[in-house]
Amino acid sequence: MRVVLGPNRYGKAEVRLVRVVRDGGVHHLKDLTVSTALSGDMEAVHLTGDNTAVLPTDTQKNTVYAFARKHGVAEIEDFAILLARHYVESQPAVHHARVSVEEHFWDRIPVPSAGGGPGAGDRRHSFVRSGRETRTCLVHHDADGTTTVVSGLKDLVVLNSTDSEFSGFAEDEYTTLRPTADRVLATEVSARWRHLPAGPGKAASYGESYDEVRRHLVEAFAGTYSLSLQQTLYAMGERVLNARDEICEVRLVLPNKHHFTVDLTPFGMDNPNEVFHAADRPYGLIEGAVLRDDAPEARFSWE
Ligand SMILES: O=c1[nH]c(=O)c2[nH]c(=O)[nH]c2[nH]1
């Protein structure tokens, strides 16, 4: 028996970066959490403690801040690609880089004004952290020249207060769930979508692509008469793939945020689907991938 080193990578996790762009007196914010991980010829460091091949995680972190200053931060995918290529192309021992970025949104604080007179509008340098979802991306760059891009979002909470049923399910001796023809359907969407290798089509930036995929996901959730969350999941993925040529696969994680009608009969009241207990756990967890049948090999895209 011989012991060998298995797959490994190392990097800096969750570098918090805020970049302010000063456009005259009007400021713009980018608030990111960046994680980098490198792999390659790392036998020596693990087996003998020889650090020659190791670009320190501290350096990886510094590069994130330096690149933010040098190149600015536009779309998170572009920033991640720049970093991933830099680590691989500048370090002979590094054969693969994985960069993940989360973007936290901020909204401008509106200026209060009496009757919308002079001074009405948005503050130039004051922001409130948005209640919106978090935008994400995961980029890999390999020494063979391959770059893969997965974009995504998380913490997007949506709810339909009707147009959702769940019935006709399998039953056994442990089943107590009653079929329902009208329930609340709520979920916190985690979605990731894989771009075709060429990236978004000529006209589409990653920003436009993100806005459109998000719109399609939300509209598909709202517009689907749901017989199960699984069916809604498929409809959401299918809608994105039909609408967006640059995407070849969508992966969704949808917790079923159960809303149970409260029994008010002890108080002599009915409850015609109006008062609910929003349970936080346990929750159903529905996960699935929807993809074009001609999608290219994913290789390391999702890792
Ligand atoms: O949409 C649903 N899918 C399920 O698989 C399931 N299981 C369950 O108890 N409720 C639901 N709802």
PDB file of C-alpha atoms and ligand atoms in Angstrom:
ATOM      1  CA  MET A   1       0.000   0.000   0.000  1.00  0.00           C
ATOM      2  CA  ARG A   2       1.208   3.488  -0.945  1.00  0.00           C
ATOM      3  CA  VAL A   3      -0.292   6.713   0.273  1.00  0.00           C
ATOM      4  CA  VAL A   4      -0.656   9.383  -2.421  1.00  0.00           C
ATOM      5  CA  LEU A   5      -1.830  12.975  -2.555  1.00  0.00           C
ATOM      6  CA  GLY A   6      -5.339  13.346  -3.937  1.00  0.00           C
ATOM      7  CA  PRO A   7      -7.069  16.363  -5.493  1.00  0.00           C
ATOM      8  CA  ASN A   8      -6.183  19.575  -3.708  1.00  0.00           C
ATOM      9  CA  ARG A   9      -6.442  23.316  -4.055  1.00  0.00           C
ATOM     10  CA  TYR A  10      -5.664  26.289  -1.856  1.00  0.00           C
ATOM     11  CA  GLY A  11      -6.496  29.963  -1.849  1.00  0.00           C
ATOM     12  CA  LYS A  12      -8.010  32.892  -0.001  1.00  0.00           C
ATOM     13  CA  ALA A  13     -11.654  32.575   0.911  1.00  0.00           C
ATOM     14  CA  GLU A  14     -14.094  35.464   1.144  1.00  0.00           C
ATOM     15  CA  VAL A  15     -11.965  38.494   0.398  1.00  0.00           C
ATOM     16  CA  ARG A  16     -14.256  41.426   1.104  1.00  0.00           C
ATOM     17  CA  LEU A  17     -13.773  44.131  -1.504  1.00  0.00           C
ATOM     18  CA  VAL A  18     -15.644  47.411  -1.802  1.00  0.00           C
ATOM     19  CA  ARG A  19     -14.760  49.553  -4.804  1.00  0.00           C
ATOM     20  CA  VAL A  20     -15.985  53.144  -5.006  1.00  0.00           C
ATOM     21  CA  VAL A  21     -16.019  54.859  -8.378  1.00  0.00           C
ATOM     22  CA  ARG A  22     -16.104  58.646  -8.062  1.00  0.00           C
ATOM     23  CA  ASP A  23     -17.895  60.105 -11.051  1.00  0.00           C
ATOM     24  CA  GLY A  24     -17.648  63.771 -10.112  1.00  0.00           C
ATOM     25  CA  GLY A  25     -19.749  64.017  -7.003  1.00  0.00           C
ATOM     26  CA  VAL A  26     -21.774  60.936  -7.901  1.00  0.00           C
ATOM     27  CA  HIS A  27     -20.348  57.757  -6.451  1.00  0.00           C
ATOM     28  CA  HIS A  28     -20.907  54.167  -7.570  1.00  0.00           C
ATOM     29  CA  LEU A  29     -20.361  51.124  -5.359  1.00  0.00           C
ATOM     30  CA  LYS A  30     -19.296  47.558  -6.038  1.00  0.00           C
ATOM     31  CA  ASP A  31     -19.399  45.332  -2.985  1.00  0.00           C
ATOM     32  CA  LEU A  32     -17.931  41.877  -3.545  1.00  0.00           C
ATOM     33  CA  THR A  33     -16.843  38.764  -1.729  1.00  0.00           C
ATOM     34  CA  VAL A  34     -14.104  37.076  -3.747  1.00  0.00           C
ATOM     35  CA  SER A  35     -12.655  33.609  -3.183  1.00  0.00           C
ATOM     36  CA  THR A  36      -9.673  32.285  -5.105  1.00  0.00           C
ATOM     37  CA  ALA A  37      -8.253  28.762  -5.229  1.00  0.00           C
ATOM     38  CA  LEU A  38      -5.245  27.491  -7.130  1.00  0.00           C
ATOM     39  CA  SER A  39      -4.025  24.022  -8.012  1.00  0.00           C
ATOM     40  CA  GLY A  40      -1.156  22.517  -9.959  1.00  0.00           C
ATOM     41  CA  ASP A  41       2.261  21.154  -9.048  1.00  0.00           C
ATOM     42  CA  MET A  42       1.631  21.063  -5.326  1.00  0.00           C
ATOM     43  CA  GLU A  43       3.141  17.679  -4.448  1.00  0.00           C
ATOM     44  CA  ALA A  44       6.220  19.166  -2.803  1.00  0.00           C
ATOM     45  CA  VAL A  45       4.425  21.496  -0.426  1.00  0.00           C
ATOM     46  CA  HIS A  46       2.199  18.687   0.829  1.00  0.00           C
ATOM     47  CA  LEU A  47       4.821  15.952   0.952  1.00  0.00           C
ATOM     48  CA  THR A  48       8.010  17.745   1.967  1.00  0.00           C
ATOM     49  CA  GLY A  49       7.019  21.261   3.018  1.00  0.00           C
ATOM     50  CA  ASP A  50       8.886  22.819   0.073  1.00  0.00           C
ATOM     51  CA  ASN A  51       6.929  26.030  -0.603  1.00  0.00           C
ATOM     52  CA  THR A  52       8.629  26.987  -3.868  1.00  0.00           C
ATOM     53  CA  ALA A  53       5.475  26.491  -5.945  1.00  0.00           C
ATOM     54  CA  VAL A  54       3.138  28.193  -3.487  1.00  0.00           C
ATOM     55  CA  LEU A  55       1.853  31.657  -4.350  1.00  0.00           C
ATOM     56  CA  PRO A  56       0.746  32.634  -0.835  1.00  0.00           C
ATOM     57  CA  THR A  57      -2.939  33.077  -0.166  1.00  0.00           C
ATOM     58  CA  ASP A  58      -1.981  36.499   1.156  1.00  0.00           C
ATOM     59  CA  THR A  59      -0.643  37.408  -2.301  1.00  0.00           C
ATOM     60  CA  GLN A  60      -3.814  36.085  -3.910  1.00  0.00           C
ATOM     61  CA  LYS A  61      -5.795  38.424  -1.646  1.00  0.00           C
ATOM     62  CA  ASN A  62      -3.562  41.382  -2.460  1.00  0.00           C
ATOM     63  CA  THR A  63      -4.033  40.709  -6.178  1.00  0.00           C
ATOM     64  CA  VAL A  64      -7.801  41.021  -5.764  1.00  0.00           C
ATOM     65  CA  TYR A  65      -7.420  44.519  -4.300  1.00  0.00           C
ATOM     66  CA  ALA A  66      -4.695  45.570  -6.760  1.00  0.00           C
ATOM     67  CA  PHE A  67      -6.762  44.426  -9.759  1.00  0.00           C
ATOM     68  CA  ALA A  68      -9.788  46.316  -8.431  1.00  0.00           C
ATOM     69  CA  ARG A  69      -7.686  49.481  -8.482  1.00  0.00           C
ATOM     70  CA  LYS A  70      -5.915  48.754 -11.748  1.00  0.00           C
ATOM     71  CA  HIS A  71      -8.741  47.368 -13.877  1.00  0.00           C
ATOM     72  CA  GLY A  72     -11.850  48.496 -12.001  1.00  0.00           C
ATOM     73  CA  VAL A  73     -14.732  46.131 -11.366  1.00  0.00           C
ATOM     74  CA  ALA A  74     -17.460  46.076 -13.972  1.00  0.00           C
ATOM     75  CA  GLU A  75     -19.250  42.730 -14.291  1.00  0.00           C
ATOM     76  CA  ILE A  76     -18.178  40.172 -11.698  1.00  0.00           C
ATOM     77  CA  GLU A  77     -17.631  37.500 -14.368  1.00  0.00           C
ATOM     78  CA  ASP A  78     -15.137  39.710 -16.206  1.00  0.00           C
ATOM     79  CA  PHE A  79     -13.289  40.468 -12.973  1.00  0.00           C
ATOM     80  CA  ALA A  80     -13.151  36.759 -12.058  1.00  0.00           C
ATOM     81  CA  ILE A  81     -11.854  35.811 -15.527  1.00  0.00           C
ATOM     82  CA  LEU A  82      -9.108  38.440 -15.273  1.00  0.00           C
ATOM     83  CA  LEU A  83      -7.961  37.101 -11.906  1.00  0.00           C
ATOM     84  CA  ALA A  84      -8.167  33.422 -12.859  1.00  0.00           C
ATOM     85  CA  ARG A  85      -6.121  33.932 -16.032  1.00  0.00           C
ATOM     86  CA  HIS A  86      -3.566  36.035 -14.184  1.00  0.00           C
ATOM     87  CA  TYR A  87      -2.828  33.366 -11.556  1.00  0.00           C
ATOM     88  CA  VAL A  88      -2.436  30.604 -14.158  1.00  0.00           C
ATOM     89  CA  GLU A  89      -0.484  32.644 -16.692  1.00  0.00           C
ATOM     90  CA  SER A  90       1.934  34.210 -14.199  1.00  0.00           C
ATOM     91  CA  GLN A  91       2.772  31.144 -12.078  1.00  0.00           C
ATOM     92  CA  PRO A  92       4.373  28.172 -13.849  1.00  0.00           C
ATOM     93  CA  ALA A  93       3.372  25.757 -11.064  1.00  0.00           C
ATOM     94  CA  VAL A  94      -0.273  26.859 -11.099  1.00  0.00           C
ATOM     95  CA  HIS A  95      -2.241  24.922 -13.704  1.00  0.00           C
ATOM     96  CA  HIS A  96      -5.756  25.768 -12.644  1.00  0.00           C
ATOM     97  CA  ALA A  97      -7.523  28.656 -10.940  1.00  0.00           C
ATOM     98  CA  ARG A  98     -11.001  28.807  -9.503  1.00  0.00           C
ATOM     99  CA  VAL A  99     -12.451  32.218  -8.694  1.00  0.00           C
ATOM    100  CA  SER A 100     -15.883  32.708  -7.183  1.00  0.00           C
ATOM    101  CA  VAL A 101     -17.438  36.114  -6.631  1.00  0.00           C
ATOM    102  CA  GLU A 102     -20.552  37.224  -4.801  1.00  0.00           C
ATOM    103  CA  GLU A 103     -21.967  40.681  -5.421  1.00  0.00           C
ATOM    104  CA  HIS A 104     -23.956  42.408  -2.691  1.00  0.00           C
ATOM    105  CA  PHE A 105     -26.263  45.100  -4.018  1.00  0.00           C
ATOM    106  CA  TRP A 106     -26.720  48.600  -2.621  1.00  0.00           C
ATOM    107  CA  ASP A 107     -29.503  51.069  -3.467  1.00  0.00           C
ATOM    108  CA  ARG A 108     -29.175  54.819  -3.447  1.00  0.00           C
ATOM    109  CA  ILE A 109     -30.917  56.585  -0.598  1.00  0.00           C
ATOM    110  CA  PRO A 110     -33.508  58.899  -2.141  1.00  0.00           C
ATOM    111  CA  VAL A 111     -33.455  62.541  -1.165  1.00  0.00           C
ATOM    112  CA  PRO A 112     -36.703  63.523   0.555  1.00  0.00           C
ATOM    113  CA  SER A 113     -38.269  66.578  -0.991  1.00  0.00           C
ATOM    114  CA  ALA A 114     -41.461  68.496  -0.500  1.00  0.00           C
ATOM    115  CA  GLY A 115     -43.514  68.047  -3.670  1.00  0.00           C
ATOM    116  CA  GLY A 116     -40.538  66.827  -5.705  1.00  0.00           C
ATOM    117  CA  GLY A 117     -39.084  70.331  -6.080  1.00  0.00           C
ATOM    118  CA  PRO A 118     -35.417  71.180  -6.488  1.00  0.00           C
ATOM    119  CA  GLY A 119     -33.253  68.723  -4.605  1.00  0.00           C
ATOM    120  CA  ALA A 120     -35.472  65.760  -5.382  1.00  0.00           C
ATOM    121  CA  GLY A 121     -33.690  62.645  -6.626  1.00  0.00           C
ATOM    122  CA  ASP A 122     -31.113  60.250  -5.289  1.00  0.00           C
ATOM    123  CA  ARG A 123     -28.245  60.952  -2.926  1.00  0.00           C
ATOM    124  CA  ARG A 124     -24.933  61.090  -4.663  1.00  0.00           C
ATOM    125  CA  HIS A 125     -22.935  59.170  -2.104  1.00  0.00           C
ATOM    126  CA  SER A 126     -25.397  57.583   0.343  1.00  0.00           C
ATOM    127  CA  PHE A 127     -26.551  54.001   0.026  1.00  0.00           C
ATOM    128  CA  VAL A 128     -28.699  51.459   1.806  1.00  0.00           C
ATOM    129  CA  ARG A 129     -27.855  47.772   1.550  1.00  0.00           C
ATOM    130  CA  SER A 130     -30.389  46.301  -0.848  1.00  0.00           C
ATOM    131  CA  GLY A 131     -32.899  43.661   0.159  1.00  0.00           C
ATOM    132  CA  ARG A 132     -32.297  42.081  -3.240  1.00  0.00           C
ATOM    133  CA  GLU A 133     -30.725  38.732  -3.961  1.00  0.00           C
ATOM    134  CA  THR A 134     -26.976  38.117  -4.099  1.00  0.00           C
ATOM    135  CA  ARG A 135     -25.456  37.765  -7.564  1.00  0.00           C
ATOM    136  CA  THR A 136     -22.784  35.082  -7.936  1.00  0.00           C
ATOM    137  CA  CYS A 137     -20.296  33.715 -10.419  1.00  0.00           C
ATOM    138  CA  LEU A 138     -17.837  30.848 -10.566  1.00  0.00           C
ATOM    139  CA  VAL A 139     -14.981  30.970 -13.065  1.00  0.00           C
ATOM    140  CA  HIS A 140     -12.376  28.317 -13.787  1.00  0.00           C
ATOM    141  CA  HIS A 141      -9.328  28.803 -15.942  1.00  0.00           C
ATOM    142  CA  ASP A 142      -7.102  25.887 -16.867  1.00  0.00           C
ATOM    143  CA  ALA A 143      -3.590  25.901 -18.266  1.00  0.00           C
ATOM    144  CA  ASP A 144      -4.941  24.156 -21.389  1.00  0.00           C
ATOM    145  CA  GLY A 145      -6.617  27.494 -22.186  1.00  0.00           C
ATOM    146  CA  THR A 146     -10.154  26.558 -21.146  1.00  0.00           C
ATOM    147  CA  THR A 147     -12.183  29.162 -19.281  1.00  0.00           C
ATOM    148  CA  THR A 148     -15.604  28.204 -17.906  1.00  0.00           C
ATOM    149  CA  VAL A 149     -18.156  30.657 -16.552  1.00  0.00           C
ATOM    150  CA  VAL A 150     -21.138  29.874 -14.347  1.00  0.00           C
ATOM    151  CA  SER A 151     -23.303  32.813 -13.253  1.00  0.00           C
ATOM    152  CA  GLY A 152     -25.952  32.696 -10.597  1.00  0.00           C
ATOM    153  CA  LEU A 153     -27.995  34.180  -7.818  1.00  0.00           C
ATOM    154  CA  LYS A 154     -29.036  33.171  -4.332  1.00  0.00           C
ATOM    155  CA  ASP A 155     -31.383  34.344  -1.583  1.00  0.00           C
ATOM    156  CA  LEU A 156     -34.095  35.372  -4.048  1.00  0.00           C
ATOM    157  CA  VAL A 157     -37.317  34.794  -2.107  1.00  0.00           C
ATOM    158  CA  VAL A 158     -40.514  34.477  -4.160  1.00  0.00           C
ATOM    159  CA  LEU A 159     -44.090  33.517  -3.302  1.00  0.00           C
ATOM    160  CA  ASN A 160     -47.290  32.699  -5.154  1.00  0.00           C
ATOM    161  CA  SER A 161     -50.355  33.026  -2.922  1.00  0.00           C
ATOM    162  CA  THR A 162     -52.412  30.795  -5.237  1.00  0.00           C
ATOM    163  CA  ASP A 163     -52.090  28.800  -8.502  1.00  0.00           C
ATOM    164  CA  SER A 164     -50.291  25.992  -6.684  1.00  0.00           C
ATOM    165  CA  GLU A 165     -51.585  22.469  -6.009  1.00  0.00           C
ATOM    166  CA  PHE A 166     -50.025  19.305  -4.720  1.00  0.00           C
ATOM    167  CA  SER A 167     -51.962  16.054  -5.049  1.00  0.00           C
ATOM    168  CA  GLY A 168     -51.850  12.617  -6.615  1.00  0.00           C
ATOM    169  CA  PHE A 169     -48.590  11.753  -4.817  1.00  0.00           C
ATOM    170  CA  ALA A 170     -47.506   8.275  -3.769  1.00  0.00           C
ATOM    171  CA  GLU A 171     -48.870   7.138  -0.414  1.00  0.00           C
ATOM    172  CA  ASP A 172     -47.770   4.497   2.061  1.00  0.00           C
ATOM    173  CA  GLU A 173     -48.546   3.657   5.696  1.00  0.00           C
ATOM    174  CA  TYR A 174     -46.628   6.761   6.871  1.00  0.00           C
ATOM    175  CA  THR A 175     -48.410   9.289   4.669  1.00  0.00           C
ATOM    176  CA  THR A 176     -50.471  11.907   6.491  1.00  0.00           C
ATOM    177  CA  LEU A 177     -50.193  14.784   3.976  1.00  0.00           C
ATOM    178  CA  ARG A 178     -53.544  15.800   2.536  1.00  0.00           C
ATOM    179  CA  PRO A 179     -53.775  16.679  -1.142  1.00  0.00           C
ATOM    180  CA  THR A 180     -54.287  20.379  -1.689  1.00  0.00           C
ATOM    181  CA  ALA A 181     -55.823  22.188  -4.656  1.00  0.00           C
ATOM    182  CA  ASP A 182     -54.818  25.668  -3.497  1.00  0.00           C
ATOM    183  CA  ARG A 183     -51.706  26.362  -1.453  1.00  0.00           C
ATOM    184  CA  VAL A 184     -49.088  29.043  -0.993  1.00  0.00           C
ATOM    185  CA  LEU A 185     -45.925  28.233  -2.923  1.00  0.00           C
ATOM    186  CA  ALA A 186     -42.823  29.995  -1.647  1.00  0.00           C
ATOM    187  CA  THR A 187     -39.129  29.372  -2.161  1.00  0.00           C
ATOM    188  CA  GLU A 188     -35.727  30.954  -1.814  1.00  0.00           C
ATOM    189  CA  VAL A 189     -34.188  30.522  -5.229  1.00  0.00           C
ATOM    190  CA  SER A 190     -30.571  29.477  -5.632  1.00  0.00           C
ATOM    191  CA  ALA A 191     -29.892  29.308  -9.351  1.00  0.00           C
ATOM    192  CA  ARG A 192     -26.702  28.892 -11.326  1.00  0.00           C
ATOM    193  CA  TRP A 193     -26.400  28.833 -15.075  1.00  0.00           C
ATOM    194  CA  ARG A 194     -23.556  27.695 -17.285  1.00  0.00           C
ATOM    195  CA  HIS A 195     -22.491  29.881 -20.186  1.00  0.00           C
ATOM    196  CA  LEU A 196     -21.531  28.304 -23.480  1.00  0.00           C
ATOM    197  CA  PRO A 197     -17.741  28.354 -23.910  1.00  0.00           C
ATOM    198  CA  ALA A 198     -17.844  31.372 -26.208  1.00  0.00           C
ATOM    199  CA  GLY A 199     -19.527  33.378 -23.422  1.00  0.00           C
ATOM    200  CA  PRO A 200     -22.520  35.569 -24.037  1.00  0.00           C
ATOM    201  CA  GLY A 201     -23.289  36.405 -27.654  1.00  0.00           C
ATOM    202  CA  LYS A 202     -21.735  39.477 -29.201  1.00  0.00           C
ATOM    203  CA  ALA A 203     -24.468  41.855 -28.129  1.00  0.00           C
ATOM    204  CA  ALA A 204     -24.910  40.563 -24.584  1.00  0.00           C
ATOM    205  CA  SER A 205     -22.711  41.538 -21.677  1.00  0.00           C
ATOM    206  CA  TYR A 206     -22.661  39.429 -18.545  1.00  0.00           C
ATOM    207  CA  GLY A 207     -24.678  42.220 -16.936  1.00  0.00           C
ATOM    208  CA  GLU A 208     -27.424  42.115 -19.522  1.00  0.00           C
ATOM    209  CA  SER A 209     -27.376  38.328 -19.441  1.00  0.00           C
ATOM    210  CA  TYR A 210     -27.795  38.363 -15.659  1.00  0.00           C
ATOM    211  CA  ASP A 211     -30.715  40.803 -15.715  1.00  0.00           C
ATOM    212  CA  GLU A 212     -32.509  38.778 -18.385  1.00  0.00           C
ATOM    213  CA  VAL A 213     -31.962  35.365 -16.768  1.00  0.00           C
ATOM    214  CA  ARG A 214     -33.192  36.744 -13.446  1.00  0.00           C
ATOM    215  CA  ARG A 215     -36.259  38.199 -15.162  1.00  0.00           C
ATOM    216  CA  HIS A 216     -37.051  34.893 -16.867  1.00  0.00           C
ATOM    217  CA  LEU A 217     -36.632  32.913 -13.649  1.00  0.00           C
ATOM    218  CA  VAL A 218     -38.981  35.202 -11.751  1.00  0.00           C
ATOM    219  CA  GLU A 219     -41.534  35.407 -14.563  1.00  0.00           C
ATOM    220  CA  ALA A 220     -41.536  31.625 -14.970  1.00  0.00           C
ATOM    221  CA  PHE A 221     -42.110  31.178 -11.245  1.00  0.00           C
ATOM    222  CA  ALA A 222     -44.978  33.670 -11.296  1.00  0.00           C
ATOM    223  CA  GLY A 223     -46.483  32.456 -14.554  1.00  0.00           C
ATOM    224  CA  THR A 224     -46.468  28.711 -13.974  1.00  0.00           C
ATOM    225  CA  TYR A 225     -49.610  27.111 -12.589  1.00  0.00           C
ATOM    226  CA  SER A 226     -47.776  24.709 -10.309  1.00  0.00           C
ATOM    227  CA  LEU A 227     -48.667  21.079  -9.691  1.00  0.00           C
ATOM    228  CA  SER A 228     -45.409  20.638  -7.758  1.00  0.00           C
ATOM    229  CA  LEU A 229     -42.278  22.618  -7.014  1.00  0.00           C
ATOM    230  CA  GLN A 230     -40.441  20.110  -9.220  1.00  0.00           C
ATOM    231  CA  GLN A 231     -42.625  21.157 -12.154  1.00  0.00           C
ATOM    232  CA  THR A 232     -41.979  24.820 -11.364  1.00  0.00           C
ATOM    233  CA  LEU A 233     -38.228  24.145 -11.218  1.00  0.00           C
ATOM    234  CA  TYR A 234     -38.276  22.613 -14.692  1.00  0.00           C
ATOM    235  CA  ALA A 235     -40.401  25.472 -16.063  1.00  0.00           C
ATOM    236  CA  MET A 236     -37.937  28.027 -14.694  1.00  0.00           C
ATOM    237  CA  GLY A 237     -34.922  26.303 -16.233  1.00  0.00           C
ATOM    238  CA  GLU A 238     -36.692  25.646 -19.529  1.00  0.00           C
ATOM    239  CA  ARG A 239     -37.728  29.262 -19.828  1.00  0.00           C
ATOM    240  CA  VAL A 240     -34.148  30.482 -19.417  1.00  0.00           C
ATOM    241  CA  LEU A 241     -32.802  27.999 -21.963  1.00  0.00           C
ATOM    242  CA  ASN A 242     -35.458  28.885 -24.528  1.00  0.00           C
ATOM    243  CA  ALA A 243     -34.850  32.607 -24.108  1.00  0.00           C
ATOM    244  CA  ARG A 244     -31.072  32.818 -23.751  1.00  0.00           C
ATOM    245  CA  ASP A 245     -28.782  31.354 -26.414  1.00  0.00           C
ATOM    246  CA  GLU A 246     -25.642  31.921 -24.352  1.00  0.00           C
ATOM    247  CA  ILE A 247     -26.785  29.530 -21.584  1.00  0.00           C
ATOM    248  CA  CYS A 248     -26.599  25.740 -21.907  1.00  0.00           C
ATOM    249  CA  GLU A 249     -27.480  24.503 -18.419  1.00  0.00           C
ATOM    250  CA  VAL A 250     -29.391  25.800 -15.409  1.00  0.00           C
ATOM    251  CA  ARG A 251     -29.122  24.274 -11.937  1.00  0.00           C
ATOM    252  CA  LEU A 252     -31.693  25.178  -9.346  1.00  0.00           C
ATOM    253  CA  VAL A 253     -31.975  24.563  -5.614  1.00  0.00           C
ATOM    254  CA  LEU A 254     -35.458  25.364  -4.341  1.00  0.00           C
ATOM    255  CA  PRO A 255     -36.341  24.916  -0.674  1.00  0.00           C
ATOM    256  CA  ASN A 256     -40.094  24.537  -0.267  1.00  0.00           C
ATOM    257  CA  LYS A 257     -40.927  27.224   2.287  1.00  0.00           C
ATOM    258  CA  HIS A 258     -44.059  25.588   3.618  1.00  0.00           C
ATOM    259  CA  HIS A 259     -47.022  27.783   4.538  1.00  0.00           C
ATOM    260  CA  PHE A 260     -49.530  25.802   6.595  1.00  0.00           C
ATOM    261  CA  THR A 261     -53.085  27.052   7.065  1.00  0.00           C
ATOM    262  CA  VAL A 262     -53.701  27.530  10.776  1.00  0.00           C
ATOM    263  CA  ASP A 263     -56.632  25.628  12.304  1.00  0.00           C
ATOM    264  CA  LEU A 264     -58.815  28.401  13.779  1.00  0.00           C
ATOM    265  CA  THR A 265     -61.819  26.174  14.573  1.00  0.00           C
ATOM    266  CA  PRO A 266     -60.916  26.104  18.328  1.00  0.00           C
ATOM    267  CA  PHE A 267     -61.745  29.831  18.259  1.00  0.00           C
ATOM    268  CA  GLY A 268     -64.969  29.331  16.319  1.00  0.00           C
ATOM    269  CA  MET A 269     -63.440  30.765  13.144  1.00  0.00           C
ATOM    270  CA  ASP A 270     -63.004  29.398   9.673  1.00  0.00           C
ATOM    271  CA  ASN A 271     -59.799  29.912   7.708  1.00  0.00           C
ATOM    272  CA  PRO A 272     -60.469  30.164   3.986  1.00  0.00           C
ATOM    273  CA  ASN A 273     -56.771  30.085   3.031  1.00  0.00           C
ATOM    274  CA  GLU A 274     -55.993  33.414   4.667  1.00  0.00           C
ATOM    275  CA  VAL A 275     -53.974  32.796   7.836  1.00  0.00           C
ATOM    276  CA  PHE A 276     -50.777  30.748   7.544  1.00  0.00           C
ATOM    277  CA  HIS A 277     -47.970  29.512   9.696  1.00  0.00           C
ATOM    278  CA  ALA A 278     -44.768  30.128   7.735  1.00  0.00           C
ATOM    279  CA  ALA A 279     -42.686  27.177   8.938  1.00  0.00           C
ATOM    280  CA  ASP A 280     -38.915  27.513   8.686  1.00  0.00           C
ATOM    281  CA  ARG A 281     -37.942  23.850   9.150  1.00  0.00           C
ATOM    282  CA  PRO A 282     -37.957  21.158   8.164  1.00  0.00           C
ATOM    283  CA  TYR A 283     -38.415  22.115   4.540  1.00  0.00           C
ATOM    284  CA  GLY A 284     -38.686  20.182   1.331  1.00  0.00           C
ATOM    285  CA  LEU A 285     -35.580  20.638  -0.817  1.00  0.00           C
ATOM    286  CA  ILE A 286     -36.071  20.370  -4.548  1.00  0.00           C
ATOM    287  CA  GLU A 287     -32.938  20.353  -6.685  1.00  0.00           C
ATOM    288  CA  GLY A 288     -32.430  19.803 -10.373  1.00  0.00           C
ATOM    289  CA  ALA A 289     -30.555  20.596 -13.532  1.00  0.00           C
ATOM    290  CA  VAL A 290     -32.191  21.573 -16.820  1.00  0.00           C
ATOM    291  CA  LEU A 291     -29.986  21.556 -19.883  1.00  0.00           C
ATOM    292  CA  ARG A 292     -29.878  21.658 -23.648  1.00  0.00           C
ATOM    293  CA  ASP A 293     -29.418  18.165 -25.042  1.00  0.00           C
ATOM    294  CA  ASP A 294     -26.447  19.471 -27.034  1.00  0.00           C
ATOM    295  CA  ALA A 295     -24.738  21.105 -24.047  1.00  0.00           C
ATOM    296  CA  PRO A 296     -20.968  20.620 -24.198  1.00  0.00           C
ATOM    297  CA  GLU A 297     -19.126  18.699 -21.474  1.00  0.00           C
ATOM    298  CA  ALA A 298     -19.284  20.615 -18.206  1.00  0.00           C
ATOM    299  CA  ARG A 299     -15.796  19.431 -17.133  1.00  0.00           C
ATOM    300  CA  PHE A 300     -14.896  21.440 -13.983  1.00  0.00           C
ATOM    301  CA  SER A 301     -17.486  24.208 -14.549  1.00  0.00           C
ATOM    302  CA  TRP A 302     -19.541  23.483 -11.406  1.00  0.00           C
ATOM    303  CA  GLU A 303     -16.801  22.417  -8.985  1.00  0.00           C
TER     304      GLU A 303
HETATM  305  O1  LIG B   1     -44.120  20.591  -4.569  1.00  0.00           O
HETATM  306  C1  LIG B   1     -43.960  19.678  -3.742  1.00  0.00           C
HETATM  307  N1  LIG B   1     -43.163  18.625  -4.062  1.00  0.00           N
HETATM  308  C2  LIG B   1     -42.943  17.589  -3.203  1.00  0.00           C
HETATM  309  O2  LIG B   1     -42.208  16.627  -3.519  1.00  0.00           O
HETATM  310  C3  LIG B   1     -43.583  17.640  -1.957  1.00  0.00           C
HETATM  311  N2  LIG B   1     -43.581  16.814  -0.875  1.00  0.00           N
HETATM  312  C4  LIG B   1     -44.375  17.379   0.068  1.00  0.00           C
HETATM  313  O3  LIG B   1     -44.583  16.903   1.211  1.00  0.00           O
HETATM  314  N3  LIG B   1     -44.888  18.553  -0.401  1.00  0.00           N
HETATM  315  C5  LIG B   1     -44.407  18.750  -1.649  1.00  0.00           C
HETATM  316  N4  LIG B   1     -44.580  19.739  -2.557  1.00  0.00           N
END
